[in-house]
mmCIF file of C-alpha atoms and ligand atoms in Angstrom:
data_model
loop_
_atom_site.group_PDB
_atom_site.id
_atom_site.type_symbol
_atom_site.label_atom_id
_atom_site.label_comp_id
_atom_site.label_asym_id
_atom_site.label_seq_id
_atom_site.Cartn_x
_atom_site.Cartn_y
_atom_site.Cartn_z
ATOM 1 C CA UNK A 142 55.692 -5.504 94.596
ATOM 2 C CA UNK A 143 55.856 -9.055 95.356
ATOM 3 C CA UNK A 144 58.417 -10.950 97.006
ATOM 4 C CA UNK A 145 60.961 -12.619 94.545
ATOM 5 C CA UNK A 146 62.389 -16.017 95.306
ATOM 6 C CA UNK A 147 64.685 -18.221 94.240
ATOM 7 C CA UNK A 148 63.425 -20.898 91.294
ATOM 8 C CA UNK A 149 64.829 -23.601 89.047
ATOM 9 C CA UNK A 150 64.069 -23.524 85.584
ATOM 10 C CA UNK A 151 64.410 -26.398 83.287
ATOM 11 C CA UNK A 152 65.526 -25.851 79.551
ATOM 12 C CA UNK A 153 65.184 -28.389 77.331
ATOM 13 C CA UNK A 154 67.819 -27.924 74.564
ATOM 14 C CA UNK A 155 66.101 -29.636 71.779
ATOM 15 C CA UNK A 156 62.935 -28.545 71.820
ATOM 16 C CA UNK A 157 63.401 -25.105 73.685
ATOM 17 C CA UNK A 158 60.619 -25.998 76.356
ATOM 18 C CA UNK A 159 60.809 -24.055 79.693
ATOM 19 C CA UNK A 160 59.368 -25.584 82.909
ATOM 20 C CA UNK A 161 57.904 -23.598 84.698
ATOM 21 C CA UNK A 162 56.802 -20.864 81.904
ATOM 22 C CA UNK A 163 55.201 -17.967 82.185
ATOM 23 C CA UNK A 164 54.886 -16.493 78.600
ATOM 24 C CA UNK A 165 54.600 -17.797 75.332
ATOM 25 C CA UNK A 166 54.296 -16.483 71.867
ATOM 26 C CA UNK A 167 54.526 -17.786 68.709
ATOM 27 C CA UNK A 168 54.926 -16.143 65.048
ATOM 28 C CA UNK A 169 53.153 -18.089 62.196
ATOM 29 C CA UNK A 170 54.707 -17.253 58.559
ATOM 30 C CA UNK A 171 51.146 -14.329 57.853
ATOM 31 C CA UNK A 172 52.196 -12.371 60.408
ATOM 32 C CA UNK A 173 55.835 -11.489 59.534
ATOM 33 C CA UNK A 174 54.504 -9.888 56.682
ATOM 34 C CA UNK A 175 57.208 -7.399 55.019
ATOM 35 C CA UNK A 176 60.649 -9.051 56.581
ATOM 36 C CA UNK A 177 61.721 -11.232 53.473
ATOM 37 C CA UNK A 178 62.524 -9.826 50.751
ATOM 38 C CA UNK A 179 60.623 -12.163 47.996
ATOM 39 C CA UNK A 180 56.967 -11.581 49.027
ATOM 40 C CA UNK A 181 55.622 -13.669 46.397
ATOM 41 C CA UNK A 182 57.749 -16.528 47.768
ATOM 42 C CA UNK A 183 56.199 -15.403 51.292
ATOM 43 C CA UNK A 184 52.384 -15.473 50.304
ATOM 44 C CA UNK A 185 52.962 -18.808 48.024
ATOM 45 C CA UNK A 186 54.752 -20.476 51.193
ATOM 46 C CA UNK A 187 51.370 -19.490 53.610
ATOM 47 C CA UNK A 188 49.407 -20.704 50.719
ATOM 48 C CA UNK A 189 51.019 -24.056 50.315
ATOM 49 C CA UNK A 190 52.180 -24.782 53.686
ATOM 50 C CA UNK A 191 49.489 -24.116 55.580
ATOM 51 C CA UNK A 192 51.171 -20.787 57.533
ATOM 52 C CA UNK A 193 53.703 -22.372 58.747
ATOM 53 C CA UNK A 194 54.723 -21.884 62.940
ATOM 54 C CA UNK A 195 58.689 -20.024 62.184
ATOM 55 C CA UNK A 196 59.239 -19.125 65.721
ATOM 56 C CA UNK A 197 58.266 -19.417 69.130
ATOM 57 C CA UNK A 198 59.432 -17.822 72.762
ATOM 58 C CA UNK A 199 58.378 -19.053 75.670
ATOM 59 C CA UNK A 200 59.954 -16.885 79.034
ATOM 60 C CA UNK A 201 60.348 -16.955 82.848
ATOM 61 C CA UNK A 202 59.766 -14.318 84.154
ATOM 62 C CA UNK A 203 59.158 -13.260 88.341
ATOM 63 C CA UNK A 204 56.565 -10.084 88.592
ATOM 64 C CA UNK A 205 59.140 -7.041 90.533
ATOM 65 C CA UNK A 206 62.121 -8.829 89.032
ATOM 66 C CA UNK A 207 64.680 -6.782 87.170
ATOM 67 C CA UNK A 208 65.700 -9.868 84.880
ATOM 68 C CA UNK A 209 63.975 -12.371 82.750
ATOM 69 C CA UNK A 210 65.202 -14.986 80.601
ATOM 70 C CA UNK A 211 63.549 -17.500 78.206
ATOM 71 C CA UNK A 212 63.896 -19.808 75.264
ATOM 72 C CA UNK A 213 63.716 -19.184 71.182
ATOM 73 C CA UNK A 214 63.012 -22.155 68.970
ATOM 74 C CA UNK A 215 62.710 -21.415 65.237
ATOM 75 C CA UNK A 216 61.623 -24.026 62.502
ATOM 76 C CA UNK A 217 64.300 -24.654 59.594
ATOM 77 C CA UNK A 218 63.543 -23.513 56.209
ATOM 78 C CA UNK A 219 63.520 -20.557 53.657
ATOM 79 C CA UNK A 220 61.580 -17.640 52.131
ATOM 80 C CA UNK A 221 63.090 -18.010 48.357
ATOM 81 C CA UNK A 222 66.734 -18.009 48.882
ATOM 82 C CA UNK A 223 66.281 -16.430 52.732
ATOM 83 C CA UNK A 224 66.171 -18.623 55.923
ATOM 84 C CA UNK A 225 63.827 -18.093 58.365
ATOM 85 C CA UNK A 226 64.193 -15.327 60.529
ATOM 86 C CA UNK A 227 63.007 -13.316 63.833
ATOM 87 C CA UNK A 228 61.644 -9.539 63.221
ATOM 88 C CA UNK A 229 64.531 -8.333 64.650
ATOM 89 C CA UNK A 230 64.603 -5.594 66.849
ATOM 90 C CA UNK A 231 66.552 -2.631 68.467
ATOM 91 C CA UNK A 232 65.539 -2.012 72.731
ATOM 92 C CA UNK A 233 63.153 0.574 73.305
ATOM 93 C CA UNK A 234 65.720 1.235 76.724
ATOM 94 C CA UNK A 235 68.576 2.406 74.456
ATOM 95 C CA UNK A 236 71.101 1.151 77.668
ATOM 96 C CA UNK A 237 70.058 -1.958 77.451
ATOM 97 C CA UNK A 238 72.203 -5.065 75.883
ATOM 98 C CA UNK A 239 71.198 -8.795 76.081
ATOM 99 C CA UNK A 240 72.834 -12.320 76.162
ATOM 100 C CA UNK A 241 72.153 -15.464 73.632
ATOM 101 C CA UNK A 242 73.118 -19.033 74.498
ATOM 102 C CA UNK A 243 73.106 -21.055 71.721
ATOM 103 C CA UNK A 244 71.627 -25.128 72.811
ATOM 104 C CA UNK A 245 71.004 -26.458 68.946
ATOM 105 C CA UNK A 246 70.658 -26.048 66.061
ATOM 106 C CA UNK A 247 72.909 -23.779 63.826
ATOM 107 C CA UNK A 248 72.168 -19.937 62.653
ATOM 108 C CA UNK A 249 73.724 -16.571 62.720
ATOM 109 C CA UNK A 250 73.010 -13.507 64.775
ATOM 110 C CA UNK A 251 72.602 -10.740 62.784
ATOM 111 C CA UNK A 252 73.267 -7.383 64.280
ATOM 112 C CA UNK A 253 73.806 -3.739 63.273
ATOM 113 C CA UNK A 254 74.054 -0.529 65.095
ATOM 114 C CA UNK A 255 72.539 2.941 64.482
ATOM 115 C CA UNK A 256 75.127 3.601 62.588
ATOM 116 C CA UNK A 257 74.349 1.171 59.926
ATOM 117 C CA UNK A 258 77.576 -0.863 61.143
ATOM 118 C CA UNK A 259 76.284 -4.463 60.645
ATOM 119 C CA UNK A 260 78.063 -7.976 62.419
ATOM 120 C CA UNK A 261 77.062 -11.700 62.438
ATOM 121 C CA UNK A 262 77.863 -14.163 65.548
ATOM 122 C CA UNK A 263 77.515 -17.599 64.696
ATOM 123 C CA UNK A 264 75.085 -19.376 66.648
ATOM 124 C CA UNK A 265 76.175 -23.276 67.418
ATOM 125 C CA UNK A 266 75.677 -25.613 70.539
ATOM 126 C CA UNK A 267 77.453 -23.821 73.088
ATOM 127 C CA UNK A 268 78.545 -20.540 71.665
ATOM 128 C CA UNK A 269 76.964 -16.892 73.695
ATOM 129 C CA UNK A 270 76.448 -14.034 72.229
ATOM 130 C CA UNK A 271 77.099 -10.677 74.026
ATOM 131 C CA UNK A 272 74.473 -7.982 72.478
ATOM 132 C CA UNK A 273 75.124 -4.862 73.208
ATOM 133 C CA UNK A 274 73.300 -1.774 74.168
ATOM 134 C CA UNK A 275 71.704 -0.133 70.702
ATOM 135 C CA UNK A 276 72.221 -2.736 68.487
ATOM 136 C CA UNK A 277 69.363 -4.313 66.812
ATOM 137 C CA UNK A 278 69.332 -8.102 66.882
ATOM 138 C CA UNK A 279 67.606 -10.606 64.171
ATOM 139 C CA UNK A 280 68.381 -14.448 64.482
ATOM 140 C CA UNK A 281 68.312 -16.260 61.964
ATOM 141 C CA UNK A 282 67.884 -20.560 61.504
ATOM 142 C CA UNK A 283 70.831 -21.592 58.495
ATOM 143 C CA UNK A 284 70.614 -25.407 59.469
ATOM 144 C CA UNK A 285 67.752 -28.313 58.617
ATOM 145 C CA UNK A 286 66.875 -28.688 62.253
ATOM 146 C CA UNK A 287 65.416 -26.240 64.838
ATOM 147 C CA UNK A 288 67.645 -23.540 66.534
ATOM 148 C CA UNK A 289 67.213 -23.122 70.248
ATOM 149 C CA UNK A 290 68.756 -20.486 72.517
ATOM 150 C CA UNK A 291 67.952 -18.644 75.485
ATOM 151 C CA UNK A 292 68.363 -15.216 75.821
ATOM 152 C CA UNK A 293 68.692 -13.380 78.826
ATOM 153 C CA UNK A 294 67.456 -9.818 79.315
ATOM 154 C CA UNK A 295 66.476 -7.071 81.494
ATOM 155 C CA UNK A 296 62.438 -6.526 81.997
ATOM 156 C CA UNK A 297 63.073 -2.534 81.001
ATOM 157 C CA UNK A 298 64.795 -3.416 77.855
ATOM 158 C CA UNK A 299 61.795 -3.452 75.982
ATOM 159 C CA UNK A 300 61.054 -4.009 71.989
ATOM 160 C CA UNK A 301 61.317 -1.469 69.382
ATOM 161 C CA UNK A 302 60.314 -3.458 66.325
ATOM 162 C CA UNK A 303 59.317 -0.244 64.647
ATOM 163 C CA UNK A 304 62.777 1.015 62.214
ATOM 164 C CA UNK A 305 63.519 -2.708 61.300
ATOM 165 C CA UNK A 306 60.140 -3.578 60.092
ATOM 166 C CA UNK A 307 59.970 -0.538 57.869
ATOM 167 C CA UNK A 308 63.523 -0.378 56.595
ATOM 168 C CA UNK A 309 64.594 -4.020 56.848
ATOM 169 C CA UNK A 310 68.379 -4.572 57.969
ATOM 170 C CA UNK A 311 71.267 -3.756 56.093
ATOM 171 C CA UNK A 312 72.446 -7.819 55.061
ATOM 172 C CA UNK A 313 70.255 -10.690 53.744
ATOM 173 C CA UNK A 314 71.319 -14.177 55.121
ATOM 174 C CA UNK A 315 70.789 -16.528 52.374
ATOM 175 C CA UNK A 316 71.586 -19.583 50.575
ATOM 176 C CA UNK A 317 73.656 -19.870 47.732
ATOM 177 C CA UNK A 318 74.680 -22.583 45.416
ATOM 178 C CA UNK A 319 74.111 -24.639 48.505
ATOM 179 C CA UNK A 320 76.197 -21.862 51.028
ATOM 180 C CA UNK A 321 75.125 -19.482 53.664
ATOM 181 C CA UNK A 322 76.080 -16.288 52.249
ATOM 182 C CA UNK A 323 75.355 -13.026 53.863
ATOM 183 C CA UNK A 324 74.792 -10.503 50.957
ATOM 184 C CA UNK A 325 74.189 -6.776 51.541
ATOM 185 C CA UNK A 326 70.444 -5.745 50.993
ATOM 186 C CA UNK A 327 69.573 -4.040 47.788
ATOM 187 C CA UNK A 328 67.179 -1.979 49.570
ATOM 188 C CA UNK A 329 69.906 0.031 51.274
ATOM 189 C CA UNK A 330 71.603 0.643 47.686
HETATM 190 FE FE1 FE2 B 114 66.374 -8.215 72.389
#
């Protein structure tokens, strides 16, 4: 294992960017494929706009370290009447929780147990959201501008994308009339 060491990381809270990095992803529009609910409005929205960039992580992580923590920016807009969105995921370590920290932007944290219990946690400049272990985690960009916030995380936590992807989460975040309504998914009727 290497030796760790101590580091500063800068976080820009407007545009998410990490300095030093040493990860990135990003999700373009074609490959969350199955996650909104209006697929024509999906496919059109690729079509017309290019396949759009909705979200992208960038991370800090040090190789032997227990902990590693990074940045989430997602782009505003909507899918039909849903807003952009993260796959959302449960941890593949089951004991495993995680912590938001909201820089800009506005959104909700949409998050629902095993148990099909579902809760949102507003996401603002400021606000942190304690995850905890087994609950599966989607965020979710309500406002016009980007959402930023950094999550911290243990390296063993791992992703389980899998039972979201299939089955979708219990509530839709949407707009309504001009509101952000969350509505329960007719898929679970
Ligand atoms: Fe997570």
């Amino acid at each position: 294992m290497s030796e760790l060491y101590p580091a500063e990381v800068l976080i820009n809270s407007a545009t998410g960017a990490v300095s030093p990095a040493t990860g990135r992803y990003a999700k373009h529009l074609s490959e969350l494929g199955g996650i909104f609910s209006n697929a024509d409005a999906w496919s059109r929205t690729i079509r017309e706009e290019n396949d759009p960039l909705i979200y992208e992580v960038l991370e800090y992580k040090q190789e032997g370290s227990d902990l590693f923590f990074g940045t989430t920016t997602m782009q505003p807009g909507k899918i039909g009447d849903e807003f952009y969105m993260t796959r959302g995921h449960f941890h593949e370590d089951r004991t495993k929780g995680e912590v938001y920290n909201t820089l800009s932007g506005q959104g909700l944290l949409l998050l629902e147990d095993r148990q099909g219990r579902s809760s949102t946690i507003e996401m603002r400049e400021g606000s942190s959201a304690f995850i905890p272990p087994d609950w599966a985690h989607r965020s979710i960009n309500c406002g016009p501008a980007p959402l930023v916030f950094t999550w911290f995380c243990s390296v063993a936590a791992g992703h389980d994308y899998g039972q979201i992807l299939q089955q979708g989460m219990r509530k839709l975040v949407i707009e309504r009339n001009g509101e952000i309504e969350v509505v329960a998914n007719p898929k679970f009727d």
